[in-house]
Short mmCIF file of C-alpha atoms in Angstrom, two decimals:
data_model
loop_
_atom_site.label_atom_id
_atom_site.label_comp_id
_atom_site.label_asym_id
_atom_site.label_seq_id
_atom_site.Cartn_x
_atom_site.Cartn_y
_atom_site.Cartn_z
CA MET A 1 17.00 -51.13 -50.83
CA GLY A 2 15.87 -47.50 -50.57
CA GLU A 3 16.53 -45.32 -47.52
CA LEU A 4 12.84 -44.61 -46.84
CA PHE A 5 11.93 -48.30 -46.98
CA ARG A 6 14.81 -49.10 -44.62
CA ARG A 7 13.55 -46.42 -42.21
CA TYR A 8 10.05 -47.91 -42.40
CA MET A 9 11.38 -51.37 -41.59
CA GLU A 10 13.45 -49.98 -38.71
CA VAL A 11 10.40 -48.30 -37.18
CA LYS A 12 8.38 -51.51 -37.52
CA ALA A 13 11.26 -53.62 -36.16
CA ARG A 14 11.55 -51.35 -33.10
CA LYS A 15 7.85 -51.76 -32.39
CA TYR A 16 7.87 -55.54 -32.84
CA ARG A 17 7.15 -57.28 -29.54
CA GLY A 18 6.83 -60.89 -30.67
CA PHE A 19 9.43 -63.57 -31.18
CA ILE A 20 10.61 -65.16 -34.41
CA GLN A 21 9.29 -68.67 -34.76
CA PRO A 22 11.51 -71.51 -35.95
CA PRO A 23 11.08 -72.21 -39.68
CA THR A 24 9.15 -75.28 -40.80
CA ALA A 25 10.98 -78.19 -42.45
CA GLU A 26 9.12 -77.40 -45.63
CA ALA A 27 10.48 -73.83 -45.66
CA GLU A 28 14.02 -75.21 -45.30
CA ARG A 29 13.48 -77.35 -48.37
CA ILE A 30 11.62 -75.19 -50.87
CA SER A 31 12.88 -72.70 -53.39
CA LEU A 32 10.59 -69.74 -54.02
CA PRO A 33 10.94 -69.62 -57.83
CA GLU A 34 10.10 -73.34 -58.01
CA PHE A 35 7.26 -72.89 -55.59
CA TYR A 36 5.70 -70.12 -57.63
CA MET A 37 6.04 -72.16 -60.79
CA GLY A 38 3.11 -74.13 -59.49
CA ARG A 39 4.08 -76.47 -56.67
CA SER A 40 1.99 -75.78 -53.62
CA TYR A 41 3.46 -78.55 -51.41
CA GLY A 42 0.02 -79.51 -50.13
CA ARG A 43 -0.39 -76.38 -48.00
CA PHE A 44 -3.82 -75.12 -47.10
CA LEU A 45 -4.91 -72.50 -49.57
CA LEU A 46 -5.75 -69.80 -47.07
CA SER A 47 -5.11 -66.14 -47.76
CA SER A 48 -2.86 -64.52 -45.19
CA SER A 49 -5.72 -62.39 -43.82
CA GLU A 50 -7.86 -65.50 -43.44
CA ALA A 51 -4.94 -67.24 -41.75
CA TYR A 52 -4.54 -64.26 -39.43
CA MET A 53 -8.22 -64.33 -38.46
CA LEU A 54 -8.05 -68.07 -37.91
CA ARG A 55 -5.01 -67.64 -35.67
CA ARG A 56 -6.83 -64.92 -33.71
CA GLU A 57 -9.80 -67.24 -33.19
CA ILE A 58 -7.48 -70.05 -32.05
CA GLU A 59 -5.76 -67.66 -29.63
CA LEU A 60 -9.14 -66.57 -28.22
CA LEU A 61 -10.27 -70.18 -27.85
CA THR A 62 -6.99 -71.15 -26.22
CA SER A 63 -7.25 -68.32 -23.71
CA THR A 64 -10.87 -69.32 -22.90
CA VAL A 65 -9.84 -72.96 -22.41
CA ASP A 66 -6.95 -71.82 -20.20
CA LYS A 67 -9.34 -69.79 -18.04
CA LEU A 68 -11.76 -72.72 -17.77
CA ARG A 69 -8.91 -75.01 -16.80
CA PHE A 70 -7.86 -72.58 -14.04
CA TYR A 71 -11.39 -72.38 -12.58
CA MET A 72 -11.74 -76.17 -12.75
CA LYS A 73 -8.51 -76.53 -10.76
CA ILE A 74 -9.85 -74.20 -8.05
CA LEU A 75 -13.10 -76.16 -7.96
CA PHE A 76 -11.31 -79.51 -7.65
CA THR A 77 -9.05 -78.13 -4.90
CA MET A 78 -12.11 -76.92 -2.96
CA ILE A 79 -13.85 -80.30 -3.39
CA LEU A 80 -10.71 -82.13 -2.21
CA VAL A 81 -10.42 -79.90 0.88
CA LEU A 82 -14.11 -80.47 1.71
CA LEU A 83 -13.74 -84.23 1.18
CA GLY A 84 -10.68 -84.22 3.44
CA LEU A 85 -12.61 -82.35 6.11
CA LEU A 86 -15.53 -84.78 5.76
CA LEU A 87 -13.22 -87.80 6.01
CA THR A 88 -11.48 -86.48 9.10
CA LYS A 89 -14.90 -85.79 10.66
CA ILE A 90 -16.11 -89.34 9.88
CA ILE A 91 -13.05 -90.98 11.40
CA GLY A 92 -13.45 -88.74 14.42
CA VAL A 93 -10.33 -86.62 14.24
CA TRP A 94 -12.41 -83.63 15.34
CA MET B 1 -2.78 -20.72 -40.61
CA SER B 2 -5.59 -21.34 -38.11
CA GLU B 3 -7.66 -18.67 -39.89
CA LEU B 4 -7.29 -20.59 -43.16
CA LYS B 5 -8.26 -23.83 -41.45
CA ALA B 6 -11.34 -22.10 -40.04
CA LYS B 7 -12.21 -20.99 -43.56
CA VAL B 8 -11.91 -24.54 -44.92
CA ARG B 9 -14.14 -25.74 -42.09
CA MET B 10 -16.57 -22.96 -42.98
CA LEU B 11 -16.51 -24.14 -46.61
CA ILE B 12 -17.35 -27.67 -45.45
CA SER B 13 -20.22 -26.41 -43.32
CA GLU B 14 -21.58 -24.06 -46.06
CA ILE B 15 -21.62 -26.91 -48.56
CA LYS B 16 -23.08 -29.40 -46.08
CA SER B 17 -25.85 -26.95 -45.21
CA ARG B 18 -26.88 -26.99 -48.88
CA PHE B 19 -25.93 -30.50 -49.95
CA ILE B 20 -27.79 -33.18 -48.05
CA GLY B 21 -26.36 -36.67 -47.46
CA ASN B 22 -23.09 -38.19 -48.68
CA GLU B 23 -21.23 -36.38 -45.87
CA LYS B 24 -17.98 -38.37 -46.20
CA ALA B 25 -17.94 -37.84 -49.96
CA VAL B 26 -18.33 -34.07 -49.52
CA GLU B 27 -15.47 -33.96 -47.02
CA VAL B 28 -13.17 -35.92 -49.34
CA ALA B 29 -14.12 -33.69 -52.28
CA ILE B 30 -13.14 -30.61 -50.25
CA LEU B 31 -9.92 -32.17 -48.94
CA ASN B 32 -8.96 -32.90 -52.53
CA GLN B 33 -9.11 -29.18 -53.39
CA LEU B 34 -6.27 -28.44 -50.96
CA HIS B 35 -3.43 -29.47 -53.26
CA ARG B 36 -2.19 -27.96 -56.54
CA ARG B 37 -3.88 -28.81 -59.84
CA SER B 38 -6.64 -30.74 -58.13
CA ALA B 39 -8.90 -32.91 -60.27
CA THR B 40 -12.09 -34.37 -58.83
CA LEU B 41 -14.47 -36.75 -60.55
CA ILE B 42 -18.02 -37.09 -59.24
CA ARG B 43 -19.81 -40.24 -60.38
CA ALA B 44 -23.46 -40.87 -59.62
CA PRO B 45 -26.78 -41.85 -61.15
CA ARG B 46 -28.84 -39.01 -62.65
CA GLY B 47 -30.45 -36.61 -60.24
CA ALA B 48 -28.22 -37.58 -57.32
CA GLY B 49 -26.64 -34.11 -57.11
CA LYS B 50 -23.45 -34.44 -59.18
CA SER B 51 -23.78 -31.04 -60.84
CA THR B 52 -25.02 -29.37 -57.66
CA LEU B 53 -22.00 -30.56 -55.69
CA MET B 54 -19.67 -29.51 -58.52
CA LEU B 55 -21.18 -26.02 -58.67
CA LEU B 56 -21.21 -25.61 -54.88
CA LEU B 57 -17.51 -26.45 -54.75
CA LEU B 58 -16.68 -24.12 -57.63
CA LYS B 59 -18.74 -21.26 -56.14
CA GLY B 60 -17.19 -21.74 -52.71
CA LEU B 61 -13.66 -21.66 -54.11
CA CYS B 62 -13.90 -19.34 -57.12
CA GLY B 63 -17.00 -17.18 -56.65
CA ASP B 64 -18.11 -16.51 -60.20
CA ASP B 65 -14.66 -17.00 -61.75
CA PHE B 66 -15.29 -20.46 -63.18
CA VAL B 67 -16.35 -21.99 -66.48
CA VAL B 68 -18.46 -25.10 -66.88
CA ILE B 69 -18.51 -27.08 -70.11
CA SER B 70 -21.51 -29.31 -70.59
CA GLY B 71 -20.61 -32.61 -72.14
CA ALA B 72 -22.16 -33.34 -75.51
CA SER B 73 -20.72 -35.14 -78.50
CA GLU B 74 -20.84 -31.95 -80.62
CA VAL B 75 -18.74 -29.88 -78.18
CA ARG B 76 -15.60 -29.24 -80.22
CA ARG B 77 -11.98 -28.97 -79.19
CA GLY B 78 -12.02 -25.31 -80.29
CA GLU B 79 -14.67 -24.46 -77.70
CA VAL B 80 -12.80 -26.18 -74.90
CA ILE B 81 -9.15 -25.46 -75.78
CA GLY B 82 -8.70 -22.76 -78.42
CA ARG B 83 -9.71 -21.70 -81.92
CA LEU B 84 -8.20 -19.70 -84.75
CA HIS B 85 -8.78 -15.94 -84.96
CA ILE B 86 -10.25 -15.86 -88.50
CA PRO B 87 -9.77 -12.10 -89.24
CA SER B 88 -6.03 -12.34 -88.48
CA LEU B 89 -5.75 -15.31 -90.78
CA GLU B 90 -7.74 -13.69 -93.58
CA ARG B 91 -6.20 -10.21 -93.43
CA GLU B 92 -2.62 -10.91 -92.33
CA GLY B 93 -2.23 -14.65 -93.00
CA VAL B 94 -1.23 -15.10 -89.36
CA GLU B 95 -2.48 -18.05 -87.30
CA LYS B 96 -3.54 -16.40 -84.06
CA VAL B 97 -5.14 -18.61 -81.42
CA ILE B 98 -7.96 -17.44 -79.20
CA TRP B 99 -7.70 -19.53 -76.05
CA SER B 100 -11.00 -20.59 -74.58
CA GLU B 101 -12.33 -19.22 -71.30
CA PHE B 102 -12.26 -22.77 -69.96
CA VAL B 103 -8.49 -22.94 -70.40
CA LYS B 104 -7.88 -19.48 -68.92
CA SER B 105 -10.25 -19.82 -65.99
CA ARG B 106 -9.01 -20.94 -62.55
CA GLY B 107 -12.17 -22.91 -61.80
CA LYS B 108 -13.06 -25.52 -64.41
CA GLY B 109 -16.17 -27.66 -64.44
CA LEU B 110 -16.99 -30.51 -66.80
CA ASP B 111 -20.62 -31.54 -66.62
CA GLU B 112 -21.34 -35.07 -67.91
CA VAL B 113 -17.75 -35.64 -69.02
CA ASN B 114 -18.72 -39.09 -70.32
CA ARG B 115 -20.62 -37.42 -73.17
CA LEU B 116 -17.64 -35.37 -74.40
CA ASN B 117 -16.18 -36.77 -77.60
CA PRO B 118 -12.74 -38.42 -77.32
CA TYR B 119 -11.06 -35.75 -79.49
CA THR B 120 -12.12 -32.95 -77.11
CA THR B 121 -11.32 -35.09 -74.09
CA ALA B 122 -7.79 -35.64 -75.42
CA GLY B 123 -7.13 -31.88 -75.10
CA ILE B 124 -8.30 -31.93 -71.46
CA TYR B 125 -6.22 -35.03 -70.79
CA HIS B 126 -3.16 -33.20 -72.16
CA PHE B 127 -3.45 -30.26 -69.79
CA MET B 128 -4.09 -32.55 -66.82
CA GLN B 129 -0.98 -34.51 -67.72
CA PHE B 130 1.45 -31.80 -68.86
CA GLY B 131 -0.04 -28.57 -67.50
CA GLU B 132 -0.23 -27.02 -70.96
CA VAL B 133 -2.52 -26.91 -73.99
CA TRP B 134 -1.73 -26.92 -77.70
CA SER B 135 -3.81 -25.51 -80.50
CA TYR B 136 -2.72 -24.82 -84.09
CA GLY B 137 0.93 -25.23 -83.14
CA LYS B 138 0.68 -22.70 -80.30
CA ARG B 139 1.24 -23.62 -76.67
CA LEU B 140 -0.22 -22.13 -73.51
CA LYS B 141 1.03 -23.02 -70.05
CA ILE B 142 -1.79 -23.59 -67.56
CA SER B 143 -1.39 -22.16 -64.08
CA ASP B 144 -2.84 -23.74 -60.96
CA TYR B 145 -6.50 -24.77 -61.28
CA ILE B 146 -9.47 -26.51 -59.74
CA LEU B 147 -11.00 -29.10 -62.06
CA ILE B 148 -14.23 -30.79 -61.12
CA ALA B 149 -15.95 -33.18 -63.50
CA ASN B 150 -19.02 -35.31 -63.14
CA GLU B 151 -20.52 -38.20 -65.04
CA ASN B 152 -23.04 -40.97 -65.03
CA PRO B 153 -21.31 -43.63 -67.13
CA ASN B 154 -24.54 -45.64 -67.41
CA ASP B 155 -26.32 -42.91 -69.37
CA ALA B 156 -27.03 -43.19 -73.06
CA GLY B 157 -24.62 -41.19 -75.23
CA THR B 158 -21.59 -42.23 -73.22
CA PHE B 159 -18.18 -42.33 -74.86
CA ILE B 160 -15.82 -44.89 -73.39
CA HIS B 161 -12.85 -42.76 -72.34
CA PRO B 162 -9.53 -44.55 -71.91
CA PRO B 163 -8.48 -45.51 -68.35
CA PRO B 164 -5.46 -43.09 -68.43
CA PHE B 165 -7.92 -40.18 -68.68
CA TYR B 166 -9.74 -41.26 -65.50
CA ASP B 167 -6.40 -42.01 -63.86
CA ARG B 168 -5.60 -38.27 -63.97
CA PHE B 169 -8.46 -37.57 -61.55
CA ASP B 170 -7.12 -37.63 -58.01
CA VAL B 171 -10.34 -38.91 -56.48
CA CYS B 172 -13.64 -40.32 -57.63
CA ILE B 173 -16.57 -39.32 -55.46
CA LEU B 174 -19.47 -41.76 -55.63
CA LEU B 175 -22.79 -40.25 -54.60
CA ARG B 176 -25.72 -42.36 -53.55
CA THR B 177 -29.37 -41.35 -53.71
CA LEU B 178 -30.97 -39.91 -50.57
CA SER B 179 -32.67 -41.93 -47.86
CA LEU B 180 -36.22 -41.03 -46.85
CA SER B 181 -35.21 -38.86 -43.90
CA GLU B 182 -32.58 -37.16 -46.06
CA LYS B 183 -35.25 -36.36 -48.66
CA PHE B 184 -37.23 -34.58 -45.95
CA ARG B 185 -34.10 -32.66 -44.95
CA LEU B 186 -33.64 -31.66 -48.57
CA GLU B 187 -37.21 -30.32 -48.66
CA GLU B 188 -36.44 -28.17 -45.62
CA THR B 189 -33.14 -27.00 -47.12
CA LEU B 190 -34.76 -26.02 -50.40
CA LYS B 191 -37.35 -24.05 -48.45
CA LYS B 192 -34.68 -22.37 -46.32
CA PHE B 193 -32.68 -21.22 -49.38
CA LYS B 194 -35.81 -20.52 -51.46
CA GLY B 195 -34.72 -23.16 -53.96
CA MET B 196 -31.50 -21.27 -54.71
CA LEU B 197 -28.89 -23.63 -53.30
CA ILE B 198 -26.14 -22.62 -55.71
CA GLU B 199 -26.96 -18.93 -56.05
CA SER B 200 -26.89 -18.53 -52.28
CA MET B 201 -23.50 -20.24 -51.88
CA PRO B 202 -20.88 -17.65 -50.85
CA GLN B 203 -17.24 -17.64 -51.98
CA VAL B 204 -15.48 -18.79 -48.81
CA LEU B 205 -11.85 -18.85 -50.02
CA ASP B 206 -10.28 -16.41 -52.46
CA ALA B 207 -7.52 -17.30 -54.92
CA ASN B 208 -4.69 -16.09 -52.63
CA GLU B 209 -6.02 -17.98 -49.63
CA LEU B 210 -6.37 -21.20 -51.60
CA GLU B 211 -2.86 -20.74 -52.99
CA GLU B 212 -1.51 -20.29 -49.46
CA ILE B 213 -3.36 -23.39 -48.26
CA ARG B 214 -2.05 -25.44 -51.17
CA ARG B 215 1.48 -24.26 -50.41
CA ASP B 216 1.12 -25.14 -46.71
CA VAL B 217 -0.31 -28.56 -47.53
CA SER B 218 2.50 -29.31 -49.98
CA GLU B 219 5.04 -28.56 -47.23
CA ILE B 220 3.46 -31.06 -44.79
CA GLU B 221 5.57 -34.16 -44.27
CA LEU B 222 3.93 -37.48 -43.53
CA ASP B 223 5.61 -39.83 -41.10
CA VAL B 224 7.29 -42.93 -42.46
CA GLU B 225 4.62 -45.28 -41.09
CA THR B 226 1.81 -43.46 -42.91
CA LEU B 227 3.84 -43.41 -46.11
CA GLY B 228 4.59 -47.10 -45.64
CA MET B 229 0.93 -47.91 -45.14
CA ILE B 230 -0.11 -45.96 -48.28
CA ASN B 231 2.52 -47.66 -50.43
CA MET B 232 1.81 -51.09 -48.99
CA VAL B 233 -1.92 -50.94 -49.66
CA VAL B 234 -1.36 -49.91 -53.27
CA ARG B 235 1.33 -52.57 -53.77
CA ASP B 236 -0.97 -55.23 -52.31
CA LEU B 237 -3.56 -54.26 -54.91
CA GLN B 238 -0.97 -54.34 -57.72
CA ALA B 239 1.13 -57.41 -56.93
CA CYS B 240 0.69 -60.56 -59.01
CA ILE B 241 3.25 -63.32 -59.30
CA ARG B 242 1.94 -64.02 -62.80
CA ASP B 243 2.44 -60.39 -63.88
CA LYS B 244 -1.16 -59.61 -64.83
CA GLU B 245 -0.06 -56.17 -66.06
CA PHE B 246 1.68 -57.84 -69.00
CA ALA B 247 -0.69 -60.77 -69.46
CA ASP B 248 -3.36 -61.01 -72.13
CA VAL B 249 -5.44 -63.21 -69.88
CA LYS B 250 -6.70 -61.38 -66.79
CA PRO B 251 -8.00 -62.67 -63.45
CA PRO B 252 -9.94 -64.80 -62.67
CA ALA B 253 -8.81 -66.91 -65.69
CA LEU B 254 -5.16 -66.03 -65.06
CA CYS B 255 -5.39 -67.27 -61.46
CA SER B 256 -6.28 -70.85 -62.35
CA GLY B 257 -3.86 -73.12 -60.46
CA CYS B 258 -2.05 -70.22 -58.77
CA HIS B 259 -1.06 -70.65 -55.12
CA PHE B 260 -2.47 -67.19 -54.32
CA VAL B 261 -5.86 -67.88 -55.88
CA ARG B 262 -7.63 -66.80 -52.67
CA GLU B 263 -5.55 -63.66 -52.16
CA THR B 264 -6.63 -60.10 -52.94
CA CYS B 265 -4.63 -60.18 -56.19
CA SER B 266 -7.10 -62.64 -57.70
CA LYS B 267 -9.96 -60.20 -57.14
CA ILE B 268 -8.31 -57.30 -59.00
CA ARG B 269 -8.61 -57.43 -62.77
CA GLU B 270 -6.73 -54.18 -63.50
CA PRO B 271 -4.54 -52.89 -60.68
CA PRO B 272 -4.45 -49.22 -59.62
CA SER B 273 -1.65 -47.03 -60.98
CA GLU B 274 1.18 -45.36 -59.09
CA ARG B 275 -0.85 -42.15 -59.21
CA SER B 276 -3.10 -43.58 -56.51
CA VAL B 277 -0.12 -43.34 -54.12
CA ILE B 278 0.34 -39.67 -55.03
CA SER B 279 -3.37 -38.88 -54.69
CA LEU B 280 -3.62 -40.70 -51.39
CA THR B 281 -0.54 -38.90 -50.08
CA GLU B 282 -2.05 -35.54 -51.07
CA LEU B 283 -5.33 -36.39 -49.34
CA ALA B 284 -3.52 -37.59 -46.21
CA LYS B 285 -1.48 -34.36 -46.11
CA ALA B 286 -4.62 -32.26 -46.50
CA LYS B 287 -6.34 -34.16 -43.68
CA LEU B 288 -3.27 -33.80 -41.45
CA TRP B 289 -3.08 -30.08 -42.21
CA LEU B 290 -6.78 -29.50 -41.51
CA GLU B 291 -7.21 -31.67 -38.44
CA GLY B 292 -3.71 -31.59 -36.97
CA GLY B 293 -3.56 -35.40 -36.85
CA LEU B 294 -4.15 -38.42 -39.02
CA SER B 295 -5.38 -41.61 -37.40
CA GLU B 296 -5.08 -45.02 -39.03
CA ASP B 297 -8.87 -45.19 -39.29
CA SER B 298 -9.11 -41.89 -41.12
CA LEU B 299 -6.37 -42.95 -43.54
CA TRP B 300 -8.32 -46.14 -44.33
CA GLU B 301 -11.43 -44.02 -44.93
CA LEU B 302 -9.55 -42.03 -47.59
CA ILE B 303 -8.24 -45.05 -49.51
CA PRO B 304 -11.37 -46.14 -51.48
CA TRP B 305 -11.87 -42.69 -53.08
CA THR B 306 -8.43 -42.79 -54.68
CA ILE B 307 -8.53 -46.33 -56.08
CA MET B 308 -12.08 -47.17 -57.14
CA HIS B 309 -11.82 -45.38 -60.51
CA ARG B 310 -8.27 -46.59 -61.12
CA ALA B 311 -8.74 -50.33 -60.73
CA SER B 312 -11.28 -52.84 -61.92
CA LEU B 313 -12.49 -55.91 -60.05
CA THR B 314 -13.28 -59.43 -61.18
CA ASP B 315 -16.62 -59.15 -59.37
CA SER B 316 -18.05 -55.65 -59.67
CA ARG B 317 -21.72 -56.44 -59.05
CA ASN B 318 -21.60 -54.20 -56.00
CA LEU B 319 -18.56 -52.00 -56.29
CA LEU B 320 -18.77 -50.43 -52.83
CA SER B 321 -19.24 -53.67 -50.90
CA SER B 322 -16.59 -55.50 -52.97
CA TRP B 323 -14.06 -52.77 -52.23
CA ALA B 324 -15.08 -52.66 -48.57
CA GLU B 325 -14.43 -56.41 -48.30
CA ILE B 326 -11.08 -56.21 -50.10
CA LEU B 327 -9.87 -53.31 -47.99
CA SER B 328 -10.99 -54.90 -44.74
CA LYS B 329 -8.95 -58.01 -45.63
CA GLU B 330 -6.05 -55.77 -46.57
CA ARG B 331 -6.12 -54.17 -43.18
CA GLU B 332 -6.00 -57.57 -41.52
CA LYS B 333 -3.11 -58.58 -43.75
CA ILE B 334 -1.10 -55.49 -42.83
CA ARG B 335 -1.72 -56.17 -39.12
CA ASP B 336 -0.68 -59.77 -39.66
CA ARG B 337 2.62 -58.68 -41.21
CA GLU B 338 3.32 -56.55 -38.18
CA ALA B 339 2.24 -59.29 -35.77
CA ARG B 340 4.56 -61.83 -37.40
CA GLY B 341 7.54 -59.51 -37.66
CA HIS B 342 7.85 -59.46 -41.46
CA TRP B 343 9.71 -56.15 -41.49
CA LEU B 344 12.08 -57.05 -38.68
CA ILE B 345 13.07 -60.20 -40.57
CA LEU B 346 13.48 -58.39 -43.88
CA LEU B 347 15.54 -55.66 -42.20
CA LYS B 348 17.86 -58.25 -40.59
CA LEU B 349 18.18 -60.16 -43.84
CA SER B 350 18.96 -56.96 -45.75
CA GLN B 351 21.79 -56.33 -43.28
CA SER B 352 23.28 -59.83 -43.46
CA PHE B 353 22.38 -63.31 -44.66
CA ASP B 354 21.18 -65.73 -42.01
CA GLN B 355 20.08 -69.25 -43.03
CA LYS B 356 17.47 -69.70 -40.28
CA LEU B 357 15.93 -66.28 -40.84
CA TYR B 358 15.98 -66.87 -44.57
CA SER B 359 14.07 -70.13 -44.17
CA TYR B 360 11.51 -68.44 -41.95
CA ALA B 361 11.18 -65.61 -44.48
CA LYS B 362 10.50 -68.21 -47.19
CA ASP B 363 7.81 -69.64 -44.95
CA LEU B 364 6.19 -66.19 -44.68
CA SER B 365 6.52 -65.66 -48.43
CA LEU B 366 4.23 -68.57 -49.11
CA GLU B 367 1.38 -66.51 -47.73
CA ASP B 368 2.35 -63.06 -48.90
CA PRO B 369 3.20 -62.16 -52.52
CA VAL B 370 4.39 -58.63 -51.60
CA PHE B 371 6.82 -59.91 -48.98
CA ALA B 372 7.91 -62.64 -51.40
CA GLU B 373 8.72 -59.97 -53.99
CA GLU B 374 11.11 -58.24 -51.59
CA LEU B 375 12.68 -61.54 -50.54
CA ARG B 376 13.24 -62.48 -54.19
CA ARG B 377 15.14 -59.20 -54.65
CA LEU B 378 17.38 -60.10 -51.72
CA GLU B 379 17.84 -63.62 -53.13
CA GLU B 380 19.03 -62.14 -56.42
CA LYS B 381 21.48 -59.90 -54.53
CA TRP B 382 22.82 -62.84 -52.47
CA SER B 383 23.04 -64.92 -55.60
CA SER B 384 25.12 -62.26 -57.41
CA GLU B 385 27.35 -61.95 -54.33
CA GLY B 386 27.78 -65.73 -54.20
CA VAL B 387 26.18 -66.00 -50.73
CA LEU B 388 23.34 -68.10 -52.05
CA LYS B 389 24.61 -70.65 -54.53
CA ASP B 390 21.77 -73.03 -55.29
CA LEU B 391 19.15 -70.41 -56.24
CA LYS B 392 16.99 -72.00 -58.88
#
């Protein structure tokens, strides 16, 4: 491996902020030469850029769902507090 | 140095004041003049301003010290390269070569290069490749030059020149016809310069200044990330696990049943050559020299000009939009590699074998032929070292 390519990889490795995911069972099993000979192991035929865009969309959706879930929790908490207050008022606590 | 930069900016503004529209193309054409032995190809339909842009560039850089050859099938090699001095041959029996003005001149223009016959073009190809010309067994070394050619390959009378000839041009500038508002601007410009766009163009840089600029630009060093990006884009456009470079059948037929049938590789019939890396590096250096910085966006803007004439696509109905789509996907792919830590994994694997990392790298390889290529190299190394035994 050339020196310049190594330096490039080092720069990119230093800047990498993610984590390395565990490999899939399929990856453990396959051999690349065999794979390229024509076996596609039933994977989706997505190009990597398409896969990237799909992942980005899923991330965006997930973050939107997370936000919604958070606001719903606040709403439910407020409703519960109000119901509690109403109940205590009905039974004459105050 | 800042004075020279100001002069290049002045050249850009002088040309833009006379040449309406195609602003990006004009900038790239000028940037391409800032390295040694520059060769620029301008491709456009007739009447779009190919010859005007060529002459404006030559006037701005060489004043009147340039020679333009007009392409026609009857233009002979002797007129373009050199011919025998007949009196010397008749009186003394000596073969003396008279080198053409085109060969000796610093500024060289080739109008409608597609109409030049292949025999004459071969002489031009030779000096672009080897920096020398041959005629009647005599050789002449060519010093630094500015070569600007133009063509409309759809015109009648076109000779099909071989791809290696076009490969020697650093960039290919595609000019489009003017929009309505641009046509009105052209009317005003013609009025302002009394119809003499070329005659009024001043020489902005002299030979010494251009030589100094070219020396400065050649000494610029690009950072490793920019170099990596340039090389990666070109490799992405070249890579094919079925080795299309050596296959008789080309994509899309070659891609039938291939795992990467939806990848960029399946859209490229003939991949760009290694010269596209050199041309892109030269352009990037020129941009860095002129502007003091090179953003990722500006590098991506330079890429199409260096590859469009060097590669052919499976779908070339609209060349510009097809390339725009391919390059936009490429950009996403490069981001994806960084987001998924491809280079960190490859670096760690190149340092030592790790089964888990190796499996993950195989996983990534299934979506990336260029990464797979590098992993296969490592596999071969591990196999020869006995680290990886069951490599099939």
